Amino acid sequence: QVQLVESGGGLVQAGGSLRLSCSASGNIFSINTLGWYRQAPGKRRELVATITSGGTTNYVDSVKGRFTISRDNAKNTVYLQMNSLKPEDTAVYYCWTWSTVLDGGTDNYWGQGTQVTVSS
């Protein structure tokens, strides 16, 4: 299986920046697409950004121009650089991957989540 461990969340004032990191480990054959989702209180979990193994990125409209997703394939790590943060970015951020394990199975895997709080 694949384990994902996030770090980098915290409390920041509006207009500030945070960088989230997520490292994958386990019985990995290949890390395919990596991404970040978020869930605010009382709301559904939403996609924030994804990045394919080839480096193609995709963002939800509300974060375009402010957030940047990147990955280090040598370290099996994905990052989310968040700039110009707004109070509405407050949520638990979850790392996600669609990856293949050594026994050949491909599945979705999730991290435990990291809290991001943006004060106004």
Tab-separated table of C-alpha atoms in Angstrom:
chain	number	residue	atom	x	y	z
A	1	GLN	CA	0.000	0.000	0.000
A	2	VAL	CA	0.941	3.663	-0.145
A	3	GLN	CA	1.254	5.907	2.884
A	4	LEU	CA	1.051	9.689	2.507
A	5	VAL	CA	2.301	12.051	5.187
A	6	GLU	CA	1.560	15.771	4.948
A	7	SER	CA	3.271	18.674	6.662
A	8	GLY	CA	3.347	22.452	6.479
A	9	GLY	CA	-0.117	23.518	7.559
A	10	GLY	CA	-0.721	26.205	10.135
A	11	LEU	CA	-2.182	29.620	10.893
A	12	VAL	CA	-1.403	32.566	8.642
A	13	GLN	CA	-2.811	36.030	8.082
A	14	ALA	CA	-4.644	36.901	4.902
A	15	GLY	CA	-2.188	37.701	2.143
A	16	GLY	CA	0.418	35.382	3.589
A	17	SER	CA	1.942	32.179	2.264
A	18	LEU	CA	2.282	28.559	3.271
A	19	ARG	CA	3.938	25.572	1.642
A	20	LEU	CA	2.476	22.111	2.083
A	21	SER	CA	4.523	18.969	1.544
A	22	CYS	CA	3.436	15.359	1.167
A	23	SER	CA	5.758	12.366	1.030
A	24	ALA	CA	4.717	8.969	-0.251
A	25	SER	CA	6.140	5.695	0.979
A	26	GLY	CA	5.280	2.026	1.020
A	27	ASN	CA	4.932	-0.776	-1.450
A	28	ILE	CA	5.192	1.548	-4.429
A	29	PHE	CA	5.655	0.527	-8.035
A	30	SER	CA	4.837	3.922	-9.533
A	31	ILE	CA	3.458	7.223	-8.282
A	32	ASN	CA	1.052	8.362	-10.979
A	33	THR	CA	-1.029	11.468	-10.426
A	34	LEU	CA	-0.574	13.425	-7.201
A	35	GLY	CA	-2.846	16.096	-5.885
A	36	TRP	CA	-4.317	18.152	-3.105
A	37	TYR	CA	-7.915	18.327	-1.975
A	38	ARG	CA	-9.430	20.430	0.767
A	39	GLN	CA	-12.491	20.333	2.966
A	40	ALA	CA	-13.867	23.284	4.865
A	41	PRO	CA	-16.306	22.838	7.772
A	42	GLY	CA	-19.756	21.972	6.493
A	43	LYS	CA	-18.604	21.692	2.904
A	44	ARG	CA	-17.766	18.870	0.529
A	45	ARG	CA	-14.186	17.902	-0.161
A	46	GLU	CA	-12.994	19.691	-3.296
A	47	LEU	CA	-10.114	19.257	-5.665
A	48	VAL	CA	-7.483	21.991	-5.353
A	49	ALA	CA	-4.727	20.913	-7.749
A	50	THR	CA	-3.263	17.863	-9.442
A	51	ILE	CA	-0.017	17.028	-11.194
A	52	THR	CA	0.606	14.036	-13.436
A	53	SER	CA	3.777	11.970	-13.599
A	54	GLY	CA	4.666	13.999	-16.686
A	55	GLY	CA	4.240	17.295	-14.893
A	56	THR	CA	0.891	18.422	-16.308
A	57	THR	CA	-0.955	20.505	-13.728
A	58	ASN	CA	-4.581	21.340	-13.123
A	59	TYR	CA	-6.105	23.824	-10.668
A	60	VAL	CA	-9.524	24.732	-9.404
A	61	ASP	CA	-10.404	28.212	-10.650
A	62	SER	CA	-10.427	29.763	-7.176
A	63	VAL	CA	-6.694	29.141	-6.652
A	64	LYS	CA	-5.337	29.779	-10.142
A	65	GLY	CA	-2.538	32.334	-10.056
A	66	ARG	CA	-2.095	31.949	-6.294
A	67	PHE	CA	-1.238	28.268	-5.723
A	68	THR	CA	1.444	26.192	-7.419
A	69	ILE	CA	1.681	22.410	-7.295
A	70	SER	CA	4.992	20.679	-7.964
A	71	ARG	CA	6.574	17.297	-7.404
A	72	ASP	CA	9.984	15.763	-6.792
A	73	ASN	CA	9.862	12.299	-8.300
A	74	ALA	CA	13.180	11.271	-6.751
A	75	LYS	CA	11.720	11.943	-3.304
A	76	ASN	CA	8.150	10.771	-4.046
A	77	THR	CA	7.036	14.143	-2.727
A	78	VAL	CA	4.432	16.660	-3.836
A	79	TYR	CA	4.277	20.291	-2.776
A	80	LEU	CA	1.617	22.984	-2.747
A	81	GLN	CA	2.911	26.539	-2.582
A	82	MET	CA	0.053	28.773	-1.468
A	83	ASN	CA	0.447	32.536	-1.866
A	84	SER	CA	-1.952	35.435	-1.342
A	85	LEU	CA	-3.992	33.303	1.006
A	86	LYS	CA	-7.577	34.281	1.736
A	87	PRO	CA	-9.847	33.392	4.679
A	88	GLU	CA	-11.896	31.240	2.300
A	89	ASP	CA	-8.834	29.023	1.797
A	90	THR	CA	-9.263	27.836	5.388
A	91	ALA	CA	-9.750	24.065	5.333
A	92	VAL	CA	-8.164	20.725	6.034
A	93	TYR	CA	-5.904	19.955	3.089
A	94	TYR	CA	-5.509	16.343	2.024
A	95	CYS	CA	-2.779	14.843	-0.106
A	96	TRP	CA	-3.989	12.311	-2.680
A	97	THR	CA	-2.457	9.971	-5.179
A	98	TRP	CA	-3.574	7.507	-7.832
A	99	SER	CA	-0.698	5.052	-7.709
A	100	THR	CA	0.345	1.499	-8.484
A	101	VAL	CA	1.752	-0.839	-5.866
A	102	LEU	CA	4.182	-3.703	-6.389
A	103	ASP	CA	1.490	-6.366	-6.591
A	104	GLY	CA	0.114	-4.550	-9.629
A	105	GLY	CA	-2.942	-2.925	-8.103
A	106	THR	CA	-3.729	0.750	-8.748
A	107	ASP	CA	-5.838	2.686	-6.288
A	108	ASN	CA	-6.556	6.002	-4.603
A	109	TYR	CA	-4.613	6.821	-1.453
A	110	TRP	CA	-5.127	9.683	1.003
A	111	GLY	CA	-3.098	11.438	3.640
A	112	GLN	CA	-4.410	12.224	7.091
A	113	GLY	CA	-4.898	15.913	6.358
A	114	THR	CA	-3.282	19.097	7.569
A	115	GLN	CA	-5.145	22.161	8.826
A	116	VAL	CA	-4.688	25.493	7.077
A	117	THR	CA	-6.267	28.487	8.797
A	118	VAL	CA	-6.200	31.957	7.244
A	119	SER	CA	-7.194	34.821	9.526
A	120	SER	CA	-8.661	38.061	8.228
